[in-house]
Amino acid sequence: MKTRAVILLSGGLDSSTVCACAAAEEREIHALTFDYNQRNRVELNSARAVARRWNVQEHLIFPVDLSLFGGSSLVDPNMEVRKDVPLEKIGEKIPTSYVPARNTVFLSLALAFAETRKASEIWIGVNHVDYSGYPDCRPEFIQAFENLAALATRMGTEEGSPLKIRTPLLNLKKGEIILLGLRMGVDYSQTCTCYSPFDNGQPCGHCESCLLRQAGFEEAGISDPLLERFIQQ
């Protein structure tokens, strides 16, 4: 029987690559996408497309409105998304796009989802090499959450089979992530990582996520198929 896994699937470059990694390891995939009232509504459709591409067993889009708290330019229309930050400055400090405790919230809900589906793994596309400096993308956080999961669940306390957090991209540069995904057949034209895309899905090209993505494709030595798609239109 296949190992059952919950995949946190945002529809972005990293999570789409993680989904492909799980498929390559022949996991039974239960994908979980969060509609947290983020600016980037396009990524929800991207997540749907990626889920179809990898024939996931189940794809749940879960509403959790983090805009009620505010505190981040990704959910608060009164806050500006930082743009045109020099690449070498990205990650030096926590940016306005940081959504307070987002990965803690998402992993907690994924943990509940995993228990109900009797999944033994949660896969998440965190990365602490080419990233924006979010504290909840670091290996220390992932290890701490895995320890929490062992203490807070029936599978960890009663069944003796604690859940594992899988982070295949944790120590990879963005260009390495892209090349890994391409080897496995990821269609990056389906993905959306921009913090403030246009209504048609075209990325702004100036936010930190766009800049890191652009640098990654340059490092990989190939053009971004998402940008090519809009050039051809």
PDB file of C-alpha atoms in Angstrom:
ATOM      1  CA  MET A   1       0.000   0.000   0.000  1.00  0.00           C
ATOM      2  CA  LYS A   2       1.251   3.485  -0.846  1.00  0.00           C
ATOM      3  CA  THR A   3       2.433   5.796   1.908  1.00  0.00           C
ATOM      4  CA  ARG A   4      -0.237   8.441   2.420  1.00  0.00           C
ATOM      5  CA  ALA A   5       0.971  12.050   2.508  1.00  0.00           C
ATOM      6  CA  VAL A   6      -0.534  15.503   2.939  1.00  0.00           C
ATOM      7  CA  ILE A   7       1.033  18.098   0.637  1.00  0.00           C
ATOM      8  CA  LEU A   8       0.785  21.811   1.382  1.00  0.00           C
ATOM      9  CA  LEU A   9       0.087  23.074  -2.144  1.00  0.00           C
ATOM     10  CA  SER A  10      -0.026  26.827  -2.663  1.00  0.00           C
ATOM     11  CA  GLY A  11       0.306  26.726  -6.440  1.00  0.00           C
ATOM     12  CA  GLY A  12       3.714  28.386  -6.325  1.00  0.00           C
ATOM     13  CA  LEU A  13       7.018  27.189  -7.703  1.00  0.00           C
ATOM     14  CA  ASP A  14       8.236  25.503  -4.523  1.00  0.00           C
ATOM     15  CA  SER A  15       5.067  23.679  -3.490  1.00  0.00           C
ATOM     16  CA  SER A  16       4.516  22.461  -7.059  1.00  0.00           C
ATOM     17  CA  THR A  17       7.997  20.979  -7.040  1.00  0.00           C
ATOM     18  CA  VAL A  18       7.292  19.323  -3.690  1.00  0.00           C
ATOM     19  CA  CYS A  19       4.121  17.782  -5.108  1.00  0.00           C
ATOM     20  CA  ALA A  20       6.183  16.326  -7.964  1.00  0.00           C
ATOM     21  CA  CYS A  21       8.716  14.966  -5.452  1.00  0.00           C
ATOM     22  CA  ALA A  22       5.953  13.209  -3.538  1.00  0.00           C
ATOM     23  CA  ALA A  23       4.535  11.772  -6.762  1.00  0.00           C
ATOM     24  CA  ALA A  24       8.007  10.542  -7.737  1.00  0.00           C
ATOM     25  CA  GLU A  25       8.170   8.675  -4.419  1.00  0.00           C
ATOM     26  CA  GLU A  26       4.774   7.139  -5.224  1.00  0.00           C
ATOM     27  CA  ARG A  27       2.920   8.746  -2.343  1.00  0.00           C
ATOM     28  CA  GLU A  28      -0.847   8.752  -2.167  1.00  0.00           C
ATOM     29  CA  ILE A  29      -1.246  12.521  -2.241  1.00  0.00           C
ATOM     30  CA  HIS A  30      -3.849  14.487  -0.315  1.00  0.00           C
ATOM     31  CA  ALA A  31      -3.229  18.116  -1.250  1.00  0.00           C
ATOM     32  CA  LEU A  32      -4.222  20.979   1.020  1.00  0.00           C
ATOM     33  CA  THR A  33      -4.462  24.535  -0.304  1.00  0.00           C
ATOM     34  CA  PHE A  34      -5.336  27.505   1.898  1.00  0.00           C
ATOM     35  CA  ASP A  35      -7.580  30.325   0.814  1.00  0.00           C
ATOM     36  CA  TYR A  36      -6.497  32.841   3.442  1.00  0.00           C
ATOM     37  CA  ASN A  37      -7.873  35.883   1.591  1.00  0.00           C
ATOM     38  CA  GLN A  38      -4.450  36.541   0.108  1.00  0.00           C
ATOM     39  CA  ARG A  39      -3.856  39.161  -2.585  1.00  0.00           C
ATOM     40  CA  ASN A  40      -2.694  36.458  -4.958  1.00  0.00           C
ATOM     41  CA  ARG A  41      -6.007  34.814  -5.848  1.00  0.00           C
ATOM     42  CA  VAL A  42      -4.404  33.438  -9.017  1.00  0.00           C
ATOM     43  CA  GLU A  43      -2.414  30.887  -7.022  1.00  0.00           C
ATOM     44  CA  LEU A  44      -5.615  29.035  -6.099  1.00  0.00           C
ATOM     45  CA  ASN A  45      -6.204  28.201  -9.770  1.00  0.00           C
ATOM     46  CA  SER A  46      -2.521  27.310 -10.094  1.00  0.00           C
ATOM     47  CA  ALA A  47      -2.910  24.880  -7.199  1.00  0.00           C
ATOM     48  CA  ARG A  48      -5.896  23.275  -8.906  1.00  0.00           C
ATOM     49  CA  ALA A  49      -3.898  22.843 -12.124  1.00  0.00           C
ATOM     50  CA  VAL A  50      -0.934  21.311 -10.311  1.00  0.00           C
ATOM     51  CA  ALA A  51      -3.212  18.922  -8.414  1.00  0.00           C
ATOM     52  CA  ARG A  52      -4.708  17.749 -11.716  1.00  0.00           C
ATOM     53  CA  ARG A  53      -1.235  17.360 -13.244  1.00  0.00           C
ATOM     54  CA  TRP A  54      -0.146  14.923 -10.539  1.00  0.00           C
ATOM     55  CA  ASN A  55      -3.486  13.102 -10.209  1.00  0.00           C
ATOM     56  CA  VAL A  56      -3.729  13.700  -6.489  1.00  0.00           C
ATOM     57  CA  GLN A  57      -6.106  11.505  -4.539  1.00  0.00           C
ATOM     58  CA  GLU A  58      -7.801  14.485  -2.909  1.00  0.00           C
ATOM     59  CA  HIS A  59      -7.434  18.248  -3.165  1.00  0.00           C
ATOM     60  CA  LEU A  60      -9.029  20.339  -0.441  1.00  0.00           C
ATOM     61  CA  ILE A  61      -9.126  24.144  -0.602  1.00  0.00           C
ATOM     62  CA  PHE A  62      -9.493  25.250   3.008  1.00  0.00           C
ATOM     63  CA  PRO A  63     -10.790  28.756   3.888  1.00  0.00           C
ATOM     64  CA  VAL A  64      -9.031  30.443   6.800  1.00  0.00           C
ATOM     65  CA  ASP A  65      -9.284  34.230   6.586  1.00  0.00           C
ATOM     66  CA  LEU A  66      -5.998  35.595   7.931  1.00  0.00           C
ATOM     67  CA  SER A  67      -6.905  39.053   6.642  1.00  0.00           C
ATOM     68  CA  LEU A  68      -9.063  39.378   9.768  1.00  0.00           C
ATOM     69  CA  PHE A  69      -5.800  39.686  11.710  1.00  0.00           C
ATOM     70  CA  GLY A  70      -3.958  41.818   9.144  1.00  0.00           C
ATOM     71  CA  GLY A  71      -0.293  42.452   9.834  1.00  0.00           C
ATOM     72  CA  SER A  72       0.977  41.475   6.392  1.00  0.00           C
ATOM     73  CA  SER A  73       1.031  43.094   2.969  1.00  0.00           C
ATOM     74  CA  LEU A  74      -0.210  39.779   1.527  1.00  0.00           C
ATOM     75  CA  VAL A  75      -3.575  40.103   3.289  1.00  0.00           C
ATOM     76  CA  ASP A  76      -3.903  43.791   4.223  1.00  0.00           C
ATOM     77  CA  PRO A  77      -4.770  46.113   1.287  1.00  0.00           C
ATOM     78  CA  ASN A  78      -3.532  49.081   3.321  1.00  0.00           C
ATOM     79  CA  MET A  79       0.021  47.702   3.442  1.00  0.00           C
ATOM     80  CA  GLU A  80       2.395  47.935   0.491  1.00  0.00           C
ATOM     81  CA  VAL A  81       4.188  44.908  -0.942  1.00  0.00           C
ATOM     82  CA  ARG A  82       7.923  45.695  -0.998  1.00  0.00           C
ATOM     83  CA  LYS A  83       9.224  45.940  -4.548  1.00  0.00           C
ATOM     84  CA  ASP A  84      12.549  46.313  -6.354  1.00  0.00           C
ATOM     85  CA  VAL A  85      14.603  45.321  -3.323  1.00  0.00           C
ATOM     86  CA  PRO A  86      18.226  44.576  -4.363  1.00  0.00           C
ATOM     87  CA  LEU A  87      18.626  40.813  -4.563  1.00  0.00           C
ATOM     88  CA  GLU A  88      21.491  40.813  -2.066  1.00  0.00           C
ATOM     89  CA  LYS A  89      19.257  42.603   0.475  1.00  0.00           C
ATOM     90  CA  ILE A  90      16.416  40.066   0.315  1.00  0.00           C
ATOM     91  CA  GLY A  91      16.347  37.966   3.470  1.00  0.00           C
ATOM     92  CA  GLU A  92      18.311  40.408   5.625  1.00  0.00           C
ATOM     93  CA  LYS A  93      15.210  41.175   7.672  1.00  0.00           C
ATOM     94  CA  ILE A  94      11.647  39.939   7.881  1.00  0.00           C
ATOM     95  CA  PRO A  95       9.666  41.743   5.139  1.00  0.00           C
ATOM     96  CA  THR A  96       6.135  43.159   5.204  1.00  0.00           C
ATOM     97  CA  SER A  97       4.959  40.107   3.219  1.00  0.00           C
ATOM     98  CA  TYR A  98       5.511  37.900   6.274  1.00  0.00           C
ATOM     99  CA  VAL A  99       2.117  36.599   7.406  1.00  0.00           C
ATOM    100  CA  PRO A 100       2.362  36.184  11.206  1.00  0.00           C
ATOM    101  CA  ALA A 101       2.634  32.504  12.166  1.00  0.00           C
ATOM    102  CA  ARG A 102       1.323  31.407   8.751  1.00  0.00           C
ATOM    103  CA  ASN A 103       3.263  28.160   8.528  1.00  0.00           C
ATOM    104  CA  THR A 104       2.412  27.332  12.134  1.00  0.00           C
ATOM    105  CA  VAL A 105      -1.288  27.776  11.333  1.00  0.00           C
ATOM    106  CA  PHE A 106      -1.040  25.854   8.058  1.00  0.00           C
ATOM    107  CA  LEU A 107       0.963  22.977   9.512  1.00  0.00           C
ATOM    108  CA  SER A 108      -1.415  22.692  12.455  1.00  0.00           C
ATOM    109  CA  LEU A 109      -4.376  22.344  10.110  1.00  0.00           C
ATOM    110  CA  ALA A 110      -2.383  19.960   7.909  1.00  0.00           C
ATOM    111  CA  LEU A 111      -1.658  17.889  11.010  1.00  0.00           C
ATOM    112  CA  ALA A 112      -5.375  17.587  11.758  1.00  0.00           C
ATOM    113  CA  PHE A 113      -6.035  16.707   8.102  1.00  0.00           C
ATOM    114  CA  ALA A 114      -3.264  14.089   8.185  1.00  0.00           C
ATOM    115  CA  GLU A 115      -4.701  12.412  11.283  1.00  0.00           C
ATOM    116  CA  THR A 116      -8.159  12.131   9.765  1.00  0.00           C
ATOM    117  CA  ARG A 117      -6.692  10.655   6.567  1.00  0.00           C
ATOM    118  CA  LYS A 118      -4.245   8.406   8.449  1.00  0.00           C
ATOM    119  CA  ALA A 119      -1.361  10.038   6.579  1.00  0.00           C
ATOM    120  CA  SER A 120       2.121   9.497   7.985  1.00  0.00           C
ATOM    121  CA  GLU A 121       3.796  12.472   6.294  1.00  0.00           C
ATOM    122  CA  ILE A 122       3.299  16.178   5.657  1.00  0.00           C
ATOM    123  CA  TRP A 123       5.303  17.668   2.773  1.00  0.00           C
ATOM    124  CA  ILE A 124       6.004  21.402   2.691  1.00  0.00           C
ATOM    125  CA  GLY A 125       8.076  23.544   0.313  1.00  0.00           C
ATOM    126  CA  VAL A 126       9.998  25.603   2.850  1.00  0.00           C
ATOM    127  CA  ASN A 127      13.458  26.773   1.878  1.00  0.00           C
ATOM    128  CA  HIS A 128      16.012  28.734   3.891  1.00  0.00           C
ATOM    129  CA  VAL A 129      18.647  29.366   1.201  1.00  0.00           C
ATOM    130  CA  ASP A 130      17.003  31.639  -1.394  1.00  0.00           C
ATOM    131  CA  TYR A 131      14.119  33.012   0.662  1.00  0.00           C
ATOM    132  CA  SER A 132      12.651  36.233   2.030  1.00  0.00           C
ATOM    133  CA  GLY A 133      13.786  35.764   5.622  1.00  0.00           C
ATOM    134  CA  TYR A 134      10.612  34.259   7.069  1.00  0.00           C
ATOM    135  CA  PRO A 135      11.326  32.701  10.496  1.00  0.00           C
ATOM    136  CA  ASP A 136       8.922  29.808   9.832  1.00  0.00           C
ATOM    137  CA  CYS A 137      10.963  28.523   6.883  1.00  0.00           C
ATOM    138  CA  ARG A 138      13.995  27.533   8.971  1.00  0.00           C
ATOM    139  CA  PRO A 139      14.999  23.951   9.823  1.00  0.00           C
ATOM    140  CA  GLU A 140      14.757  24.732  13.552  1.00  0.00           C
ATOM    141  CA  PHE A 141      11.084  25.539  13.133  1.00  0.00           C
ATOM    142  CA  ILE A 142      10.369  22.376  11.143  1.00  0.00           C
ATOM    143  CA  GLN A 143      12.095  20.195  13.733  1.00  0.00           C
ATOM    144  CA  ALA A 144      10.213  21.895  16.554  1.00  0.00           C
ATOM    145  CA  PHE A 145       6.889  21.339  14.812  1.00  0.00           C
ATOM    146  CA  GLU A 146       7.679  17.680  14.167  1.00  0.00           C
ATOM    147  CA  ASN A 147       8.417  17.311  17.890  1.00  0.00           C
ATOM    148  CA  LEU A 148       5.097  18.998  18.677  1.00  0.00           C
ATOM    149  CA  ALA A 149       3.258  16.655  16.290  1.00  0.00           C
ATOM    150  CA  ALA A 150       4.668  13.640  18.118  1.00  0.00           C
ATOM    151  CA  LEU A 151       3.324  14.977  21.426  1.00  0.00           C
ATOM    152  CA  ALA A 152      -0.013  16.351  20.242  1.00  0.00           C
ATOM    153  CA  THR A 153      -1.505  13.501  18.196  1.00  0.00           C
ATOM    154  CA  ARG A 154      -2.967  10.067  18.723  1.00  0.00           C
ATOM    155  CA  MET A 155      -0.590   8.637  16.137  1.00  0.00           C
ATOM    156  CA  GLY A 156       2.379   9.969  18.082  1.00  0.00           C
ATOM    157  CA  THR A 157       1.279   9.198  21.649  1.00  0.00           C
ATOM    158  CA  GLU A 158      -0.925   6.119  21.425  1.00  0.00           C
ATOM    159  CA  GLU A 159      -0.035   4.470  18.142  1.00  0.00           C
ATOM    160  CA  GLY A 160       3.732   4.999  18.350  1.00  0.00           C
ATOM    161  CA  SER A 161       4.002   6.185  14.761  1.00  0.00           C
ATOM    162  CA  PRO A 162       4.774   9.921  14.860  1.00  0.00           C
ATOM    163  CA  LEU A 163       4.180  11.914  11.722  1.00  0.00           C
ATOM    164  CA  LYS A 164       7.156  13.071   9.642  1.00  0.00           C
ATOM    165  CA  ILE A 165       7.547  16.536   8.111  1.00  0.00           C
ATOM    166  CA  ARG A 166       9.185  16.198   4.679  1.00  0.00           C
ATOM    167  CA  THR A 167      11.098  19.230   3.365  1.00  0.00           C
ATOM    168  CA  PRO A 168      12.894  18.170   0.159  1.00  0.00           C
ATOM    169  CA  LEU A 169      13.742  21.757  -0.849  1.00  0.00           C
ATOM    170  CA  LEU A 170      15.021  22.999   2.496  1.00  0.00           C
ATOM    171  CA  ASN A 171      18.705  23.286   1.551  1.00  0.00           C
ATOM    172  CA  LEU A 172      18.434  23.901  -2.194  1.00  0.00           C
ATOM    173  CA  LYS A 173      19.057  27.128  -4.072  1.00  0.00           C
ATOM    174  CA  LYS A 174      16.209  28.351  -6.250  1.00  0.00           C
ATOM    175  CA  GLY A 175      17.971  27.335  -9.441  1.00  0.00           C
ATOM    176  CA  GLU A 176      18.506  23.836  -8.057  1.00  0.00           C
ATOM    177  CA  ILE A 177      14.820  23.600  -7.169  1.00  0.00           C
ATOM    178  CA  ILE A 178      13.841  24.547 -10.706  1.00  0.00           C
ATOM    179  CA  LEU A 179      16.183  22.003 -12.293  1.00  0.00           C
ATOM    180  CA  LEU A 180      14.897  19.318  -9.922  1.00  0.00           C
ATOM    181  CA  GLY A 181      11.321  20.097 -10.888  1.00  0.00           C
ATOM    182  CA  LEU A 182      12.067  20.120 -14.595  1.00  0.00           C
ATOM    183  CA  ARG A 183      13.646  16.674 -14.343  1.00  0.00           C
ATOM    184  CA  MET A 184      10.404  15.420 -12.845  1.00  0.00           C
ATOM    185  CA  GLY A 185       8.162  17.122 -15.385  1.00  0.00           C
ATOM    186  CA  VAL A 186       6.911  20.165 -13.482  1.00  0.00           C
ATOM    187  CA  ASP A 187       5.214  22.673 -15.773  1.00  0.00           C
ATOM    188  CA  TYR A 188       6.286  25.975 -14.241  1.00  0.00           C
ATOM    189  CA  SER A 189       3.998  27.903 -16.583  1.00  0.00           C
ATOM    190  CA  GLN A 190       1.162  26.670 -14.342  1.00  0.00           C
ATOM    191  CA  THR A 191       2.681  28.101 -11.179  1.00  0.00           C
ATOM    192  CA  CYS A 192       2.244  31.551  -9.658  1.00  0.00           C
ATOM    193  CA  THR A 193       4.574  32.914  -6.998  1.00  0.00           C
ATOM    194  CA  CYS A 194       4.025  36.657  -7.337  1.00  0.00           C
ATOM    195  CA  TYR A 195       2.848  38.554  -4.260  1.00  0.00           C
ATOM    196  CA  SER A 196       0.705  40.983  -6.289  1.00  0.00           C
ATOM    197  CA  PRO A 197      -0.019  39.626  -9.781  1.00  0.00           C
ATOM    198  CA  PHE A 198      -2.265  41.330 -12.303  1.00  0.00           C
ATOM    199  CA  ASP A 199      -5.836  40.078 -12.637  1.00  0.00           C
ATOM    200  CA  ASN A 200      -4.889  37.952 -15.645  1.00  0.00           C
ATOM    201  CA  GLY A 201      -2.229  36.140 -13.602  1.00  0.00           C
ATOM    202  CA  GLN A 202       0.762  37.958 -15.046  1.00  0.00           C
ATOM    203  CA  PRO A 203       3.418  38.442 -12.336  1.00  0.00           C
ATOM    204  CA  CYS A 204       4.382  41.981 -11.349  1.00  0.00           C
ATOM    205  CA  GLY A 205       8.084  41.228 -11.831  1.00  0.00           C
ATOM    206  CA  HIS A 206       9.132  43.498  -8.951  1.00  0.00           C
ATOM    207  CA  CYS A 207       8.168  41.895  -5.626  1.00  0.00           C
ATOM    208  CA  GLU A 208      10.673  39.806  -3.686  1.00  0.00           C
ATOM    209  CA  SER A 209       9.085  36.549  -4.781  1.00  0.00           C
ATOM    210  CA  CYS A 210       9.299  37.557  -8.452  1.00  0.00           C
ATOM    211  CA  LEU A 211      12.915  38.665  -8.056  1.00  0.00           C
ATOM    212  CA  LEU A 212      13.919  35.376  -6.400  1.00  0.00           C
ATOM    213  CA  ARG A 213      12.104  33.425  -9.107  1.00  0.00           C
ATOM    214  CA  GLN A 214      13.808  35.409 -11.869  1.00  0.00           C
ATOM    215  CA  ALA A 215      17.213  34.846 -10.282  1.00  0.00           C
ATOM    216  CA  GLY A 216      16.462  31.130  -9.977  1.00  0.00           C
ATOM    217  CA  PHE A 217      15.658  30.714 -13.665  1.00  0.00           C
ATOM    218  CA  GLU A 218      18.747  32.709 -14.578  1.00  0.00           C
ATOM    219  CA  GLU A 219      20.828  30.457 -12.331  1.00  0.00           C
ATOM    220  CA  ALA A 220      19.258  27.405 -13.963  1.00  0.00           C
ATOM    221  CA  GLY A 221      20.141  28.832 -17.384  1.00  0.00           C
ATOM    222  CA  ILE A 222      16.625  28.731 -18.804  1.00  0.00           C
ATOM    223  CA  SER A 223      13.787  31.169 -19.376  1.00  0.00           C
ATOM    224  CA  ASP A 224      10.704  31.214 -17.182  1.00  0.00           C
ATOM    225  CA  PRO A 225       7.856  29.506 -19.097  1.00  0.00           C
ATOM    226  CA  LEU A 226       5.305  31.573 -17.173  1.00  0.00           C
ATOM    227  CA  LEU A 227       6.743  34.802 -18.584  1.00  0.00           C
ATOM    228  CA  GLU A 228       6.960  33.249 -22.048  1.00  0.00           C
ATOM    229  CA  ARG A 229       3.270  32.437 -21.834  1.00  0.00           C
ATOM    230  CA  PHE A 230       2.380  36.101 -21.354  1.00  0.00           C
ATOM    231  CA  ILE A 231       4.836  37.302 -24.013  1.00  0.00           C
ATOM    232  CA  GLN A 232       3.108  35.040 -26.535  1.00  0.00           C
ATOM    233  CA  GLN A 233      -0.355  36.374 -25.703  1.00  0.00           C
TER     234      GLN A 233
END
